[in-house]
CSV table of C-alpha atoms in Angstrom, one decimal:
chain,number,residue,atom,x,y,z
G,214,MET,CA,-19.1,-13.2,11.3
G,215,ASP,CA,-16.8,-10.6,12.9
G,216,THR,CA,-17.1,-6.9,12.0
G,217,LEU,CA,-15.2,-5.5,9.1
G,218,LEU,CA,-12.8,-3.6,11.5
G,219,ASP,CA,-12.2,-6.8,13.5
G,220,LEU,CA,-11.3,-8.7,10.2
G,221,ILE,CA,-9.0,-5.9,9.1
G,222,SER,CA,-7.2,-5.8,12.5
G,223,GLN,CA,-6.8,-9.6,12.4
G,224,VAL,CA,-5.3,-9.5,8.9
G,225,ILE,CA,-2.8,-6.8,9.9
G,226,CYS,CA,-1.7,-8.5,13.0
G,227,ASP,CA,-1.4,-12.0,11.5
G,228,MET,CA,0.3,-10.9,8.3
G,229,ASP,CA,2.8,-8.9,10.4
G,230,GLN,CA,3.6,-11.8,12.7
G,231,TYR,CA,3.2,-14.9,10.5
G,232,GLY,CA,2.8,-13.7,6.9
G,233,VAL,CA,-0.4,-15.8,6.8
G,234,CYS,CA,-3.9,-15.1,8.2
G,235,VAL,CA,-6.8,-17.6,8.5
G,236,VAL,CA,-10.4,-16.4,9.1
G,237,ASP,CA,-13.0,-19.1,9.8
G,238,ASN,CA,-16.8,-18.6,9.4
G,239,LEU,CA,-16.3,-15.6,7.2
G,240,LEU,CA,-19.8,-15.4,5.8
G,241,GLY,CA,-21.8,-18.0,7.6
G,242,GLU,CA,-23.5,-21.2,6.4
G,243,GLU,CA,-26.3,-19.6,4.3
G,244,ARG,CA,-24.2,-17.1,2.4
G,245,GLY,CA,-21.4,-19.6,1.9
G,246,ALA,CA,-23.9,-22.2,0.5
G,247,ASN,CA,-25.3,-19.6,-1.9
G,248,ILE,CA,-21.8,-19.0,-3.2
G,249,LEU,CA,-21.2,-22.7,-3.6
G,250,LYS,CA,-24.5,-23.0,-5.6
G,251,GLU,CA,-23.1,-20.4,-8.0
G,252,VAL,CA,-19.8,-22.3,-8.4
G,253,TYR,CA,-21.8,-25.4,-9.2
G,254,ALA,CA,-23.8,-23.4,-11.8
G,255,LEU,CA,-20.5,-22.2,-13.4
G,256,GLU,CA,-19.3,-25.8,-13.5
G,257,ARG,CA,-22.5,-26.9,-15.2
G,258,SER,CA,-22.2,-24.1,-17.8
G,259,GLY,CA,-18.9,-25.4,-19.0
G,260,ALA,CA,-17.0,-22.3,-17.8
G,261,PHE,CA,-14.1,-24.2,-16.3
G,262,GLN,CA,-10.9,-24.8,-18.3
G,263,ASP,CA,-7.6,-26.4,-17.4
G,264,GLY,CA,-5.7,-24.5,-14.8
G,265,GLN,CA,-3.3,-21.9,-16.1
G,266,VAL,CA,-0.6,-19.6,-14.8
G,267,VAL,CA,-1.3,-15.9,-14.5
G,268,LYS,CA,0.8,-13.8,-16.9
G,269,GLN,CA,2.0,-10.3,-16.3
G,270,GLN,CA,-0.2,-8.9,-19.1
G,271,GLN,CA,-3.4,-10.3,-17.7
G,272,LYS,CA,-6.1,-7.6,-17.6
G,273,LEU,CA,-6.4,-6.3,-14.1
G,274,VAL,CA,-9.4,-5.0,-12.3
G,275,LYS,CA,-9.6,-1.9,-10.1
G,276,VAL,CA,-10.2,-2.9,-6.5
G,277,GLY,CA,-13.9,-2.6,-5.7
G,278,ASP,CA,-14.9,-2.9,-9.4
G,279,THR,CA,-17.7,-5.6,-9.1
G,280,GLY,CA,-20.7,-3.3,-9.3
G,281,THR,CA,-21.4,-4.5,-5.7
G,282,ASP,CA,-20.9,-2.6,-2.4
G,283,TYR,CA,-20.4,-5.1,0.4
G,284,ASN,CA,-21.9,-2.8,2.9
G,285,ASN,CA,-25.2,-3.0,1.0
G,286,HIS,CA,-25.3,-6.7,1.5
G,287,GLN,CA,-24.5,-7.2,5.1
G,288,ASN,CA,-28.1,-8.0,5.8
G,289,GLY,CA,-29.2,-9.7,3.0
G,290,SER,CA,-7.6,-12.3,-19.4
G,291,HIS,CA,-4.7,-13.5,-20.9
G,292,VAL,CA,-3.1,-16.7,-19.6
G,293,SER,CA,-0.3,-19.0,-20.5
G,294,PRO,CA,-0.8,-22.6,-21.7
G,295,ILE,CA,-1.7,-25.3,-19.2
G,296,HIS,CA,0.9,-25.8,-16.5
G,297,PRO,CA,2.1,-29.4,-16.4
G,298,VAL,CA,2.2,-29.6,-12.6
G,299,ARG,CA,-1.2,-28.2,-12.0
G,300,GLY,CA,-4.4,-30.3,-12.0
G,301,ASP,CA,-7.2,-27.9,-11.3
G,302,LYS,CA,-9.9,-26.6,-13.5
G,303,ILE,CA,-10.6,-22.8,-13.4
G,304,ALA,CA,-12.9,-20.0,-14.4
G,305,TRP,CA,-12.2,-16.3,-14.2
G,306,VAL,CA,-15.2,-14.1,-13.1
G,307,ASP,CA,-15.5,-10.5,-12.1
G,308,GLY,CA,-18.8,-10.7,-10.2
G,309,ARG,CA,-20.9,-9.0,-12.9
G,310,GLU,CA,-22.0,-12.3,-14.4
G,311,PRO,CA,-25.7,-13.0,-14.0
G,312,ILE,CA,-25.1,-16.2,-12.1
G,313,CYS,CA,-22.4,-14.7,-9.8
G,314,LYS,CA,-24.3,-12.3,-7.6
G,315,ASN,CA,-23.3,-13.9,-4.3
G,316,ILE,CA,-19.7,-14.3,-5.6
G,317,ALA,CA,-19.8,-10.6,-6.2
G,318,VAL,CA,-20.7,-10.0,-2.5
G,319,LEU,CA,-17.7,-12.1,-1.5
G,320,ILE,CA,-15.4,-10.2,-3.8
G,321,ALA,CA,-16.6,-6.9,-2.4
G,322,LEU,CA,-16.0,-8.1,1.2
G,323,ILE,CA,-12.5,-9.3,0.4
G,324,ASP,CA,-11.8,-5.9,-1.4
G,325,ALA,CA,-13.1,-4.1,1.7
G,326,ILE,CA,-10.8,-6.1,4.0
G,327,VAL,CA,-7.7,-5.8,1.9
G,328,MET,CA,-8.2,-2.1,1.1
G,329,GLY,CA,-9.1,-1.3,4.7
G,330,ALA,CA,-5.9,-3.0,5.9
G,331,ASN,CA,-3.9,-1.2,3.3
G,332,LYS,CA,-5.2,2.3,4.2
G,333,ILE,CA,-5.8,2.2,8.0
G,334,PRO,CA,-3.1,3.9,10.1
G,335,ASN,CA,-0.6,1.8,12.0
G,336,ASN,CA,-1.0,-1.1,9.6
G,337,GLY,CA,2.4,-2.7,9.8
G,338,LYS,CA,3.9,-4.3,6.8
G,339,LEU,CA,0.7,-3.7,4.7
G,340,GLY,CA,1.6,0.0,4.9
G,341,SER,CA,4.5,-0.5,2.6
G,342,TYR,CA,2.2,-1.3,-0.3
G,343,THR,CA,-0.1,0.8,-2.5
G,344,ILE,CA,-2.9,-1.5,-3.6
G,345,LYS,CA,-5.1,-0.3,-6.4
G,346,GLU,CA,-5.6,-3.4,-8.7
G,347,ARG,CA,-6.3,-7.1,-8.4
G,348,THR,CA,-7.0,-10.0,-10.7
G,349,LYS,CA,-10.5,-11.2,-11.4
G,350,ALA,CA,-11.7,-13.9,-9.2
G,351,MET,CA,-10.3,-17.3,-10.1
G,352,VAL,CA,-12.8,-20.0,-9.3
G,353,SER,CA,-11.0,-23.3,-9.1
G,354,CYS,CA,-12.0,-27.0,-8.9
G,355,TYR,CA,-9.6,-29.9,-8.2
G,356,PRO,CA,-11.7,-32.8,-9.5
G,357,GLY,CA,-10.3,-35.4,-7.1
G,358,SER,CA,-8.4,-38.4,-8.4
G,359,GLY,CA,-5.2,-37.2,-6.8
G,360,THR,CA,-5.1,-33.8,-8.6
G,361,GLN,CA,-2.7,-31.4,-7.1
G,362,TYR,CA,-0.5,-28.3,-7.5
G,363,VAL,CA,3.2,-28.9,-6.7
G,364,LYS,CA,5.3,-26.5,-4.6
G,365,HIS,CA,5.5,-23.1,-6.1
G,366,VAL,CA,5.5,-19.3,-5.4
G,367,ASP,CA,2.7,-17.2,-6.8
G,368,ASN,CA,5.0,-14.2,-7.5
G,369,PRO,CA,8.6,-15.4,-7.8
G,370,ASN,CA,9.7,-12.6,-10.2
G,371,GLN,CA,8.2,-9.4,-8.9
G,372,ASP,CA,5.2,-9.2,-11.1
G,373,GLY,CA,3.4,-6.9,-8.6
G,374,ARG,CA,1.2,-9.4,-6.7
G,375,CYS,CA,1.6,-8.8,-3.0
G,376,ILE,CA,-1.4,-10.6,-1.4
G,377,THR,CA,-3.0,-13.9,-2.2
G,378,SER,CA,-6.5,-14.4,-0.8
G,379,ILE,CA,-8.4,-17.7,-1.0
G,380,TYR,CA,-11.9,-18.5,0.0
G,381,TYR,CA,-12.8,-22.2,0.5
G,382,LEU,CA,-16.1,-23.9,-0.2
G,383,ASN,CA,-15.7,-27.5,0.9
G,384,LYS,CA,-18.3,-28.9,3.2
G,385,ASP,CA,-17.6,-31.9,5.4
G,386,TRP,CA,-14.0,-31.9,4.4
G,387,ASP,CA,-11.8,-34.6,6.0
G,388,THR,CA,-8.2,-34.0,5.1
G,389,LYS,CA,-7.1,-37.4,6.2
G,390,THR,CA,-9.5,-39.0,3.7
G,391,ASN,CA,-9.9,-36.3,1.1
G,392,GLY,CA,-6.4,-34.9,1.0
G,393,GLY,CA,-6.3,-31.4,-0.7
G,394,LEU,CA,-4.3,-29.8,2.1
G,395,LEU,CA,-2.6,-26.4,1.4
G,396,ARG,CA,0.9,-26.6,2.8
G,397,ILE,CA,2.8,-23.3,3.2
G,398,PHE,CA,6.6,-23.3,3.7
G,399,PRO,CA,7.0,-19.8,5.3
G,400,ASP,CA,10.4,-18.2,4.8
G,401,GLY,CA,12.3,-17.6,8.0
G,402,TYR,CA,10.7,-20.5,9.9
G,403,ALA,CA,13.2,-23.4,9.5
G,404,ASN,CA,11.6,-26.8,9.6
G,405,THR,CA,8.1,-25.3,10.0
G,406,VAL,CA,5.1,-25.5,7.7
G,407,ALA,CA,1.6,-24.1,7.9
G,408,ASP,CA,-1.0,-26.7,7.0
G,409,ILE,CA,-4.3,-25.1,5.9
G,410,GLU,CA,-7.3,-27.4,5.5
G,411,PRO,CA,-9.7,-26.1,2.8
G,412,LEU,CA,-12.7,-26.0,5.0
G,413,PHE,CA,-16.1,-24.5,4.1
G,414,ASP,CA,-16.4,-20.7,4.7
G,415,ARG,CA,-12.6,-20.4,5.5
G,416,MET,CA,-10.7,-17.4,4.3
G,417,LEU,CA,-6.9,-17.3,3.8
G,418,PHE,CA,-4.5,-14.4,3.2
G,419,PHE,CA,-0.8,-14.7,2.7
G,420,TRP,CA,2.1,-12.8,1.0
G,421,SER,CA,2.3,-13.7,-2.6
G,422,ASP,CA,6.1,-13.5,-3.0
G,423,ARG,CA,9.0,-15.8,-2.1
G,424,ARG,CA,8.1,-15.6,1.6
G,425,ASN,CA,5.4,-18.2,1.1
G,426,PRO,CA,6.2,-21.2,-1.2
G,427,HIS,CA,3.2,-23.5,-1.0
G,428,GLU,CA,1.6,-26.6,-2.5
G,429,VAL,CA,-1.9,-28.1,-2.9
G,430,GLN,CA,-1.5,-31.7,-1.9
G,431,PRO,CA,-3.3,-34.4,-3.9
G,432,ALA,CA,-7.1,-34.2,-3.6
G,433,PHE,CA,-9.2,-37.3,-3.7
G,434,LYS,CA,-12.6,-35.4,-3.5
G,435,THR,CA,-13.8,-32.5,-5.5
G,436,ARG,CA,-12.2,-29.3,-4.0
G,437,TYR,CA,-13.5,-25.8,-4.6
G,438,ALA,CA,-11.9,-22.4,-3.9
G,439,ILE,CA,-12.1,-18.8,-5.1
G,440,THR,CA,-8.8,-16.8,-5.3
G,441,LEU,CA,-8.0,-13.1,-5.8
G,442,TRP,CA,-4.5,-11.6,-6.1
G,443,TYR,CA,-3.9,-8.0,-5.1
G,444,PHE,CA,-1.1,-5.9,-6.7
G,445,ASP,CA,1.3,-3.3,-5.3
G,446,ALA,CA,1.2,-0.4,-7.7
G,447,LYS,CA,4.9,0.4,-7.7
G,448,GLU,CA,6.0,-3.2,-8.3
G,449,LYS,CA,3.3,-3.7,-11.0
G,450,ASP,CA,4.4,-0.5,-12.9
G,451,GLU,CA,8.0,-1.7,-12.8
G,452,ALA,CA,7.0,-5.1,-14.1
G,453,ARG,CA,5.1,-3.4,-17.0
G,454,VAL,CA,8.2,-1.5,-17.9
G,455,LYS,CA,10.3,-4.6,-17.9
G,456,LEU,CA,7.8,-6.4,-20.0
G,457,ARG,CA,7.8,-3.6,-22.6
G,458,GLU,CA,11.6,-3.6,-22.7
G,459,SER,CA,11.9,-7.4,-23.0
């Protein structure tokens, strides 16, 4: 795994240039496998429910609020009814659950990357945001059988979300056989798509707004991921005002 500063620099550079950043081998085989075991445990516990769409009034979490400091581990909601075009099962966790200790370390690392990129000098487009809050972690499972999520934008209506971050947990994934590709249609790149395979220990960041429409193509094998959305404080405050006035 690269150093935290290396990861921050890569995120700043790639988000500036492409609006998308892919980091492979984020945690390594052992740590990734421990996270996957916890996802399996969540699944066995019955925590997963039909996929739902994040609403503006969802309770947010202060960035870094997992009870876990990533640096200490380097060696060691309200939602809307089921969305008809979404086939995943999900569970929301904050990392404080007894069976989510390794997920908490992952969340802490992603927090450290995003906040580091947001605060470091000369940070390009990330410098235009003030990030203080995020969602809980959404653990998702596409159970195969052609389940998918059709083309959409995470934040089409200025709800405050500025960065989408996704960690994939799928060992021995063959997109040609298993499907499940994430296809991004980046704004400003005519006739160009970014195809992201949901490979084990792969981390993905992209802008959450209309710059990055995307879809999860039909999956024919169980497909796992963990997603966090980070909020710009100014846009989120404006969204709260609009919600109160509506």
